[in-house]
Amino acid sequence: MTTQVENPASVEDLLSRRRSPLERIQHLLHGSPALSPLIVLIVAIIVFGIVSEGFLRPQALSLLVQQMAVVGALAAGQTLIILTAGVDLSIGMAMVLASLVMAKLSFDGVPGVIALLIGFAVAVATGLLNGFLVTRINLPPFIVTLGTFSIFTAISLLYAQGQTVTLNPDAFLLVTGTSLRLGPVSVTWGVLLMLLLFLVLGFALRTSAWGRHLYATGDDREAAQLAGIATRRVLFSAYLVAGICVGVAAWIVCGRVGGADPNAGLNYNLLSITAVVIGGTSLFGGRGSVVGTLIGALIVQTFNSGLALAGVDPNYQVLATGILVILAVAIDQWIRRVKG
């Protein structure tokens, strides 16, 4: 008597045939986290291209990308934190503090390169502080970054005396705001810098051991520890790299607006988290990608620009963003319940 051995491929094929069309879509979205935000982005561009006159003009699309560069850089760092099942509520104020240091040093006559390096050091220090408190003191990321948000806000207001700081005409710090002509559109160096940041982080997350360890730590920290992963070191590195992203965002905002505003941090905090969530990264960690975050940042800016061009009241723009976030979280919950 012979025993028939099941072919795993045949079992999978049988399970796939039993799935309803909705379950197949659920599995497809589970395997490709960036797919659902990409569909939303395409639909949003088509809709606003129809209802908003001038939305699809090259100049309007170029401005849209330039406006999302700062949020994009911050959201790249926020993605790393959320992948570890944490959240950084201070990332916007850390960017404001670093940009204020760059702007004020430049205003006081310090050479642009030196001001940039000192501002970067401040940005990295904010990431190190958050990482130290989370990994060494074992405090929850939400509590830590809520506290450092207040600390960075107070330091920024005291440092700038509550006033917006305008840059001196320093060519080096303003370089991220200068444009290149690429056919009918213009792209700033700040946008290229942001895209380079996403390219490096995307490559590291997909191909390096560090990236795999980051996902494993966010998915199940205890299991990752049992597998021999130094989870505390991985968590600390996520906050360190997020600090570097903060420095990049601070440089971009200096070049874009020609100064720094100590009151702008709260808005950047919310927008960075919104871009990450809409981009398909799970708030529970272990699932998502920086590609999805880049698409999420484009969705946020597309909705803001499209609604503004359509003459919609700014309050309704905030309402639309809130609805988007709730829908994104609901879809993520549905995708995580995938079976089989």
mmCIF file of C-alpha atoms in Angstrom:
data_model
loop_
_atom_site.group_PDB
_atom_site.id
_atom_site.type_symbol
_atom_site.label_atom_id
_atom_site.label_comp_id
_atom_site.label_asym_id
_atom_site.label_seq_id
_atom_site.Cartn_x
_atom_site.Cartn_y
_atom_site.Cartn_z
ATOM 1 C CA MET A 1 0.000 0.000 0.000
ATOM 2 C CA THR A 2 1.389 3.379 -1.018
ATOM 3 C CA THR A 3 0.776 6.699 0.705
ATOM 4 C CA GLN A 4 0.004 9.654 -1.494
ATOM 5 C CA VAL A 5 2.072 12.703 -0.555
ATOM 6 C CA GLU A 6 0.421 16.083 -1.056
ATOM 7 C CA ASN A 7 2.206 18.480 -3.322
ATOM 8 C CA PRO A 8 2.506 21.842 -1.474
ATOM 9 C CA ALA A 9 2.104 23.708 -4.771
ATOM 10 C CA SER A 10 -1.122 21.814 -5.449
ATOM 11 C CA VAL A 11 -2.459 22.602 -1.965
ATOM 12 C CA GLU A 12 -1.737 26.278 -2.475
ATOM 13 C CA ASP A 13 -3.373 26.138 -5.875
ATOM 14 C CA LEU A 14 -6.449 24.478 -4.348
ATOM 15 C CA LEU A 15 -6.669 27.126 -1.630
ATOM 16 C CA SER A 16 -6.331 29.851 -4.218
ATOM 17 C CA ARG A 17 -9.193 28.391 -6.257
ATOM 18 C CA ARG A 18 -11.450 28.351 -3.165
ATOM 19 C CA ARG A 19 -10.884 32.065 -2.445
ATOM 20 C CA SER A 20 -13.572 34.548 -3.350
ATOM 21 C CA PRO A 21 -12.643 37.515 -5.607
ATOM 22 C CA LEU A 22 -12.560 39.749 -2.498
ATOM 23 C CA GLU A 23 -10.186 37.362 -0.718
ATOM 24 C CA ARG A 24 -7.921 37.292 -3.763
ATOM 25 C CA ILE A 25 -7.742 41.084 -3.696
ATOM 26 C CA GLN A 26 -6.988 40.856 0.046
ATOM 27 C CA HIS A 27 -4.102 38.453 -0.615
ATOM 28 C CA LEU A 28 -2.792 40.596 -3.469
ATOM 29 C CA LEU A 29 -2.730 43.723 -1.277
ATOM 30 C CA HIS A 30 -1.161 41.741 1.582
ATOM 31 C CA GLY A 31 1.706 40.667 -0.681
ATOM 32 C CA SER A 32 2.200 44.152 -2.182
ATOM 33 C CA PRO A 33 1.762 46.851 0.518
ATOM 34 C CA ALA A 34 2.488 49.666 -1.947
ATOM 35 C CA LEU A 35 -0.228 48.571 -4.374
ATOM 36 C CA SER A 36 -3.283 50.033 -2.600
ATOM 37 C CA PRO A 37 -1.783 53.546 -2.160
ATOM 38 C CA LEU A 38 -0.639 53.445 -5.793
ATOM 39 C CA ILE A 39 -4.219 52.768 -6.897
ATOM 40 C CA VAL A 40 -5.460 55.639 -4.685
ATOM 41 C CA LEU A 41 -2.831 57.987 -6.155
ATOM 42 C CA ILE A 42 -3.754 57.141 -9.754
ATOM 43 C CA VAL A 43 -7.465 57.584 -9.047
ATOM 44 C CA ALA A 44 -6.819 60.896 -7.241
ATOM 45 C CA ILE A 45 -4.741 62.256 -10.154
ATOM 46 C CA ILE A 46 -7.456 61.282 -12.655
ATOM 47 C CA VAL A 47 -10.262 62.799 -10.548
ATOM 48 C CA PHE A 48 -8.458 66.070 -9.808
ATOM 49 C CA GLY A 49 -7.282 66.258 -13.419
ATOM 50 C CA ILE A 50 -10.964 66.301 -14.409
ATOM 51 C CA VAL A 51 -12.409 68.578 -11.706
ATOM 52 C CA SER A 52 -9.476 70.986 -11.157
ATOM 53 C CA GLU A 53 -8.500 73.173 -14.086
ATOM 54 C CA GLY A 54 -4.730 73.298 -14.547
ATOM 55 C CA PHE A 55 -3.982 70.423 -12.147
ATOM 56 C CA LEU A 56 -2.214 68.345 -14.810
ATOM 57 C CA ARG A 57 -0.111 71.208 -16.130
ATOM 58 C CA PRO A 58 3.628 70.462 -15.835
ATOM 59 C CA GLN A 59 4.184 73.552 -13.682
ATOM 60 C CA ALA A 60 1.440 72.512 -11.241
ATOM 61 C CA LEU A 61 2.762 68.953 -10.967
ATOM 62 C CA SER A 62 6.305 70.280 -10.491
ATOM 63 C CA LEU A 63 5.113 72.550 -7.651
ATOM 64 C CA LEU A 64 3.234 69.627 -6.095
ATOM 65 C CA VAL A 65 6.403 67.528 -5.914
ATOM 66 C CA GLN A 66 8.423 70.438 -4.531
ATOM 67 C CA GLN A 67 5.852 71.034 -1.796
ATOM 68 C CA MET A 68 5.959 67.411 -0.636
ATOM 69 C CA ALA A 69 9.771 67.201 -0.442
ATOM 70 C CA VAL A 70 10.008 68.210 3.241
ATOM 71 C CA VAL A 71 7.157 65.935 4.334
ATOM 72 C CA GLY A 72 8.615 63.148 2.190
ATOM 73 C CA ALA A 73 12.024 63.310 3.887
ATOM 74 C CA LEU A 74 10.424 63.328 7.348
ATOM 75 C CA ALA A 75 8.065 60.505 6.395
ATOM 76 C CA ALA A 76 11.047 58.394 5.274
ATOM 77 C CA GLY A 77 12.435 58.561 8.819
ATOM 78 C CA GLN A 78 8.983 58.089 10.335
ATOM 79 C CA THR A 79 8.590 54.886 8.279
ATOM 80 C CA LEU A 80 11.585 53.299 9.998
ATOM 81 C CA ILE A 81 10.158 54.064 13.441
ATOM 82 C CA ILE A 82 6.673 52.784 12.578
ATOM 83 C CA LEU A 83 8.139 49.613 11.034
ATOM 84 C CA THR A 84 9.494 48.862 14.520
ATOM 85 C CA ALA A 85 5.934 49.253 15.916
ATOM 86 C CA GLY A 86 6.764 52.682 17.342
ATOM 87 C CA VAL A 87 5.886 56.253 16.380
ATOM 88 C CA ASP A 88 7.817 59.522 16.495
ATOM 89 C CA LEU A 89 5.618 62.436 17.577
ATOM 90 C CA SER A 90 8.637 64.744 17.798
ATOM 91 C CA ILE A 91 10.032 64.400 14.279
ATOM 92 C CA GLY A 92 8.502 67.635 12.993
ATOM 93 C CA MET A 93 9.771 69.718 15.916
ATOM 94 C CA ALA A 94 13.207 68.081 15.644
ATOM 95 C CA MET A 95 13.291 69.269 12.026
ATOM 96 C CA VAL A 96 12.223 72.767 13.080
ATOM 97 C CA LEU A 97 14.954 72.897 15.745
ATOM 98 C CA ALA A 98 17.649 71.747 13.290
ATOM 99 C CA SER A 99 16.486 74.202 10.604
ATOM 100 C CA LEU A 100 16.459 77.043 13.154
ATOM 101 C CA VAL A 101 20.050 76.234 14.098
ATOM 102 C CA MET A 102 21.087 76.252 10.422
ATOM 103 C CA ALA A 103 19.224 79.491 9.708
ATOM 104 C CA LYS A 104 20.308 81.369 12.828
ATOM 105 C CA LEU A 105 23.960 80.400 12.491
ATOM 106 C CA SER A 106 23.861 81.512 8.861
ATOM 107 C CA PHE A 107 22.147 84.761 9.898
ATOM 108 C CA ASP A 108 24.919 85.339 12.441
ATOM 109 C CA GLY A 109 27.553 85.041 9.709
ATOM 110 C CA VAL A 110 28.699 81.437 10.154
ATOM 111 C CA PRO A 111 29.704 79.876 6.776
ATOM 112 C CA GLY A 112 26.928 77.838 5.191
ATOM 113 C CA VAL A 113 28.771 74.512 5.295
ATOM 114 C CA ILE A 114 29.521 74.882 9.011
ATOM 115 C CA ALA A 115 25.944 75.915 9.778
ATOM 116 C CA LEU A 116 24.680 72.920 7.810
ATOM 117 C CA LEU A 117 26.951 70.464 9.638
ATOM 118 C CA ILE A 118 26.009 71.831 13.075
ATOM 119 C CA GLY A 119 22.310 71.674 12.141
ATOM 120 C CA PHE A 120 22.775 68.075 11.004
ATOM 121 C CA ALA A 121 24.490 67.268 14.303
ATOM 122 C CA VAL A 122 21.484 68.674 16.179
ATOM 123 C CA ALA A 123 19.120 66.566 14.036
ATOM 124 C CA VAL A 124 21.103 63.392 14.678
ATOM 125 C CA ALA A 125 21.260 64.231 18.400
ATOM 126 C CA THR A 126 17.454 64.348 18.555
ATOM 127 C CA GLY A 127 17.302 60.860 17.047
ATOM 128 C CA LEU A 128 19.960 59.582 19.447
ATOM 129 C CA LEU A 129 18.054 61.020 22.429
ATOM 130 C CA ASN A 130 14.814 59.305 21.385
ATOM 131 C CA GLY A 131 16.656 56.060 20.652
ATOM 132 C CA PHE A 132 18.455 56.116 23.999
ATOM 133 C CA LEU A 133 15.252 56.669 25.974
ATOM 134 C CA VAL A 134 13.393 53.929 24.083
ATOM 135 C CA THR A 135 16.108 51.265 24.041
ATOM 136 C CA ARG A 136 18.124 51.926 27.206
ATOM 137 C CA ILE A 137 15.482 53.277 29.597
ATOM 138 C CA ASN A 138 12.798 51.043 28.012
ATOM 139 C CA LEU A 139 10.196 53.797 27.777
ATOM 140 C CA PRO A 140 7.327 53.523 25.256
ATOM 141 C CA PRO A 141 8.077 55.404 22.005
ATOM 142 C CA PHE A 142 4.748 57.271 22.215
ATOM 143 C CA ILE A 143 5.567 58.676 25.672
ATOM 144 C CA VAL A 144 9.211 59.400 24.833
ATOM 145 C CA THR A 145 8.502 61.318 21.642
ATOM 146 C CA LEU A 146 5.529 63.127 23.193
ATOM 147 C CA GLY A 147 7.931 64.376 25.852
ATOM 148 C CA THR A 148 10.729 65.271 23.441
ATOM 149 C CA PHE A 149 8.165 67.061 21.237
ATOM 150 C CA SER A 150 7.554 69.484 24.127
ATOM 151 C CA ILE A 151 11.279 69.761 24.825
ATOM 152 C CA PHE A 152 12.190 70.502 21.193
ATOM 153 C CA THR A 153 9.284 72.975 20.953
ATOM 154 C CA ALA A 154 10.431 74.880 24.032
ATOM 155 C CA ILE A 155 14.086 74.951 22.911
ATOM 156 C CA SER A 156 13.071 76.145 19.434
ATOM 157 C CA LEU A 157 10.883 78.962 20.757
ATOM 158 C CA LEU A 158 13.548 80.059 23.252
ATOM 159 C CA TYR A 159 16.357 79.827 20.695
ATOM 160 C CA ALA A 160 14.465 81.843 18.043
ATOM 161 C CA GLN A 161 12.640 84.006 20.629
ATOM 162 C CA GLY A 162 9.389 82.973 18.971
ATOM 163 C CA GLN A 163 10.328 84.657 15.690
ATOM 164 C CA THR A 164 10.798 83.292 12.184
ATOM 165 C CA VAL A 165 14.488 83.333 11.257
ATOM 166 C CA THR A 166 15.370 84.400 7.730
ATOM 167 C CA LEU A 167 18.484 83.079 6.052
ATOM 168 C CA ASN A 168 21.215 85.324 4.794
ATOM 169 C CA PRO A 169 21.703 84.915 1.029
ATOM 170 C CA ASP A 170 23.979 81.938 1.604
ATOM 171 C CA ALA A 171 24.297 79.977 -1.656
ATOM 172 C CA PHE A 172 25.116 76.652 0.034
ATOM 173 C CA LEU A 173 22.141 76.469 2.413
ATOM 174 C CA LEU A 174 19.778 77.724 -0.294
ATOM 175 C CA VAL A 175 20.951 75.216 -2.889
ATOM 176 C CA THR A 176 18.105 72.797 -2.066
ATOM 177 C CA GLY A 177 15.657 75.455 -3.230
ATOM 178 C CA THR A 178 17.279 76.095 -6.612
ATOM 179 C CA SER A 179 15.741 74.458 -9.668
ATOM 180 C CA LEU A 180 16.862 72.379 -12.615
ATOM 181 C CA ARG A 181 14.973 72.382 -15.889
ATOM 182 C CA LEU A 182 13.983 68.880 -17.017
ATOM 183 C CA GLY A 183 12.035 69.441 -20.211
ATOM 184 C CA PRO A 184 8.745 71.224 -19.451
ATOM 185 C CA VAL A 185 9.113 70.876 -15.670
ATOM 186 C CA SER A 186 11.524 72.217 -13.086
ATOM 187 C CA VAL A 187 12.831 70.129 -10.208
ATOM 188 C CA THR A 188 14.663 71.505 -7.187
ATOM 189 C CA TRP A 189 17.783 69.984 -5.710
ATOM 190 C CA GLY A 190 15.732 69.419 -2.561
ATOM 191 C CA VAL A 191 13.415 67.057 -4.450
ATOM 192 C CA LEU A 192 16.399 65.167 -5.877
ATOM 193 C CA LEU A 193 17.903 64.932 -2.384
ATOM 194 C CA MET A 194 14.641 63.514 -1.029
ATOM 195 C CA LEU A 195 14.449 60.956 -3.850
ATOM 196 C CA LEU A 196 18.057 59.928 -3.167
ATOM 197 C CA LEU A 197 17.137 59.420 0.498
ATOM 198 C CA PHE A 198 14.242 57.133 -0.473
ATOM 199 C CA LEU A 199 16.453 55.244 -2.935
ATOM 200 C CA VAL A 200 19.111 54.529 -0.302
ATOM 201 C CA LEU A 201 16.610 53.555 2.398
ATOM 202 C CA GLY A 202 14.603 51.395 0.009
ATOM 203 C CA PHE A 203 17.721 49.558 -1.110
ATOM 204 C CA ALA A 204 18.896 49.055 2.494
ATOM 205 C CA LEU A 205 15.507 47.759 3.667
ATOM 206 C CA ARG A 206 15.165 45.297 0.783
ATOM 207 C CA THR A 207 18.695 43.944 0.477
ATOM 208 C CA SER A 208 20.573 44.315 3.764
ATOM 209 C CA ALA A 209 20.539 42.235 6.934
ATOM 210 C CA TRP A 210 19.737 45.449 8.803
ATOM 211 C CA GLY A 211 16.533 45.830 6.783
ATOM 212 C CA ARG A 212 15.438 42.252 7.440
ATOM 213 C CA HIS A 213 16.192 42.641 11.147
ATOM 214 C CA LEU A 214 14.169 45.861 11.266
ATOM 215 C CA TYR A 215 11.109 44.140 9.808
ATOM 216 C CA ALA A 216 11.542 41.120 12.098
ATOM 217 C CA THR A 217 11.877 43.333 15.185
ATOM 218 C CA GLY A 218 8.756 45.269 14.315
ATOM 219 C CA ASP A 219 6.734 42.143 13.505
ATOM 220 C CA ASP A 220 7.522 40.215 16.695
ATOM 221 C CA ARG A 221 10.275 41.511 18.951
ATOM 222 C CA GLU A 222 10.433 38.458 21.224
ATOM 223 C CA ALA A 223 10.657 36.066 18.285
ATOM 224 C CA ALA A 224 13.369 38.224 16.741
ATOM 225 C CA GLN A 225 15.349 38.085 19.996
ATOM 226 C CA LEU A 226 15.024 34.290 20.111
ATOM 227 C CA ALA A 227 16.307 34.210 16.523
ATOM 228 C CA GLY A 228 19.484 35.961 17.667
ATOM 229 C CA ILE A 229 18.715 39.463 16.423
ATOM 230 C CA ALA A 230 20.087 42.288 18.568
ATOM 231 C CA THR A 231 16.700 44.038 18.681
ATOM 232 C CA ARG A 232 17.813 46.832 20.979
ATOM 233 C CA ARG A 233 20.605 47.778 18.577
ATOM 234 C CA VAL A 234 18.221 47.588 15.602
ATOM 235 C CA LEU A 235 15.725 49.882 17.345
ATOM 236 C CA PHE A 236 18.461 52.367 18.234
ATOM 237 C CA SER A 237 19.710 52.409 14.624
ATOM 238 C CA ALA A 238 16.179 53.196 13.391
ATOM 239 C CA TYR A 239 16.059 56.344 15.531
ATOM 240 C CA LEU A 240 19.588 57.270 14.453
ATOM 241 C CA VAL A 241 18.721 57.042 10.734
ATOM 242 C CA ALA A 242 15.473 58.919 11.407
ATOM 243 C CA GLY A 243 17.638 61.707 12.864
ATOM 244 C CA ILE A 244 19.606 61.835 9.593
ATOM 245 C CA CYS A 245 16.311 62.120 7.685
ATOM 246 C CA VAL A 246 15.404 65.022 9.976
ATOM 247 C CA GLY A 247 18.659 66.751 8.994
ATOM 248 C CA VAL A 248 17.883 66.301 5.291
ATOM 249 C CA ALA A 249 14.371 67.714 5.793
ATOM 250 C CA ALA A 250 15.782 70.701 7.710
ATOM 251 C CA TRP A 251 18.156 71.490 4.832
ATOM 252 C CA ILE A 252 15.329 71.181 2.289
ATOM 253 C CA VAL A 253 13.014 73.499 4.239
ATOM 254 C CA CYS A 254 15.794 76.096 4.622
ATOM 255 C CA GLY A 255 16.334 76.116 0.856
ATOM 256 C CA ARG A 256 12.634 76.097 0.044
ATOM 257 C CA VAL A 257 11.347 78.898 2.302
ATOM 258 C CA GLY A 258 14.631 80.727 2.901
ATOM 259 C CA GLY A 259 14.330 80.474 6.672
ATOM 260 C CA ALA A 260 12.839 78.558 9.595
ATOM 261 C CA ASP A 261 9.569 78.935 11.534
ATOM 262 C CA PRO A 262 9.527 77.758 15.199
ATOM 263 C CA ASN A 263 5.738 77.199 15.028
ATOM 264 C CA ALA A 264 5.637 74.792 12.036
ATOM 265 C CA GLY A 265 6.481 71.509 13.741
ATOM 266 C CA LEU A 266 3.028 70.197 14.695
ATOM 267 C CA ASN A 267 1.791 70.268 11.111
ATOM 268 C CA TYR A 268 4.863 68.380 9.879
ATOM 269 C CA ASN A 269 4.400 65.748 12.619
ATOM 270 C CA LEU A 270 0.866 64.985 11.498
ATOM 271 C CA LEU A 271 1.682 65.047 7.784
ATOM 272 C CA SER A 272 4.633 62.660 8.171
ATOM 273 C CA ILE A 273 2.518 60.109 10.075
ATOM 274 C CA THR A 274 -0.338 60.551 7.597
ATOM 275 C CA ALA A 275 1.956 59.878 4.619
ATOM 276 C CA VAL A 276 3.313 56.702 6.233
ATOM 277 C CA VAL A 277 -0.120 55.334 7.169
ATOM 278 C CA ILE A 278 -1.717 56.153 3.815
ATOM 279 C CA GLY A 279 1.357 54.611 2.162
ATOM 280 C CA GLY A 280 0.446 51.208 3.579
ATOM 281 C CA THR A 281 2.896 50.861 6.478
ATOM 282 C CA SER A 282 1.192 49.174 9.401
ATOM 283 C CA LEU A 283 1.015 51.046 12.711
ATOM 284 C CA PHE A 284 1.563 47.647 14.360
ATOM 285 C CA GLY A 285 4.992 47.272 12.763
ATOM 286 C CA GLY A 286 6.702 44.748 10.514
ATOM 287 C CA ARG A 287 4.849 45.573 7.324
ATOM 288 C CA GLY A 288 5.305 48.408 4.816
ATOM 289 C CA SER A 289 7.872 50.081 2.604
ATOM 290 C CA VAL A 290 9.429 53.456 1.889
ATOM 291 C CA VAL A 291 8.077 53.213 -1.665
ATOM 292 C CA GLY A 292 4.574 53.161 -0.198
ATOM 293 C CA THR A 293 5.485 56.135 1.995
ATOM 294 C CA LEU A 294 6.674 58.117 -1.037
ATOM 295 C CA ILE A 295 3.345 57.375 -2.732
ATOM 296 C CA GLY A 296 1.524 58.280 0.507
ATOM 297 C CA ALA A 297 3.282 61.673 0.636
ATOM 298 C CA LEU A 298 2.278 62.257 -2.990
ATOM 299 C CA ILE A 299 -1.345 61.346 -2.151
ATOM 300 C CA VAL A 300 -1.447 63.841 0.732
ATOM 301 C CA GLN A 301 -0.011 66.627 -1.419
ATOM 302 C CA THR A 302 -2.217 65.668 -4.391
ATOM 303 C CA PHE A 303 -5.345 65.981 -2.250
ATOM 304 C CA ASN A 304 -4.201 69.306 -0.772
ATOM 305 C CA SER A 305 -3.219 70.797 -4.146
ATOM 306 C CA GLY A 306 -6.202 69.353 -6.019
ATOM 307 C CA LEU A 307 -8.723 70.587 -3.460
ATOM 308 C CA ALA A 308 -7.026 74.005 -3.325
ATOM 309 C CA LEU A 309 -7.156 74.341 -7.134
ATOM 310 C CA ALA A 310 -10.825 73.308 -7.029
ATOM 311 C CA GLY A 311 -11.502 76.172 -4.593
ATOM 312 C CA VAL A 312 -12.420 73.914 -1.663
ATOM 313 C CA ASP A 313 -12.357 75.515 1.793
ATOM 314 C CA PRO A 314 -9.095 74.654 3.684
ATOM 315 C CA ASN A 315 -11.164 73.208 6.538
ATOM 316 C CA TYR A 316 -12.586 70.615 4.155
ATOM 317 C CA GLN A 317 -9.037 69.772 3.065
ATOM 318 C CA VAL A 318 -8.235 68.872 6.668
ATOM 319 C CA LEU A 319 -11.461 66.871 6.806
ATOM 320 C CA ALA A 320 -10.455 64.948 3.653
ATOM 321 C CA THR A 321 -7.037 64.163 5.128
ATOM 322 C CA GLY A 322 -8.634 62.824 8.305
ATOM 323 C CA ILE A 323 -10.976 60.587 6.326
ATOM 324 C CA LEU A 324 -8.029 59.319 4.291
ATOM 325 C CA VAL A 325 -6.124 58.327 7.434
ATOM 326 C CA ILE A 326 -9.104 56.450 8.906
ATOM 327 C CA LEU A 327 -9.700 54.638 5.611
ATOM 328 C CA ALA A 328 -6.007 53.709 5.371
ATOM 329 C CA VAL A 329 -5.989 52.220 8.886
ATOM 330 C CA ALA A 330 -9.265 50.357 8.224
ATOM 331 C CA ILE A 331 -7.854 48.870 4.991
ATOM 332 C CA ASP A 332 -4.648 47.892 6.818
ATOM 333 C CA GLN A 333 -6.680 46.075 9.480
ATOM 334 C CA TRP A 334 -8.640 44.265 6.788
ATOM 335 C CA ILE A 335 -5.460 43.248 4.927
ATOM 336 C CA ARG A 336 -3.847 41.945 8.139
ATOM 337 C CA ARG A 337 -6.764 39.544 8.630
ATOM 338 C CA VAL A 338 -5.757 37.706 5.460
ATOM 339 C CA LYS A 339 -6.308 33.928 5.661
ATOM 340 C CA GLY A 340 -4.353 31.025 4.234
#
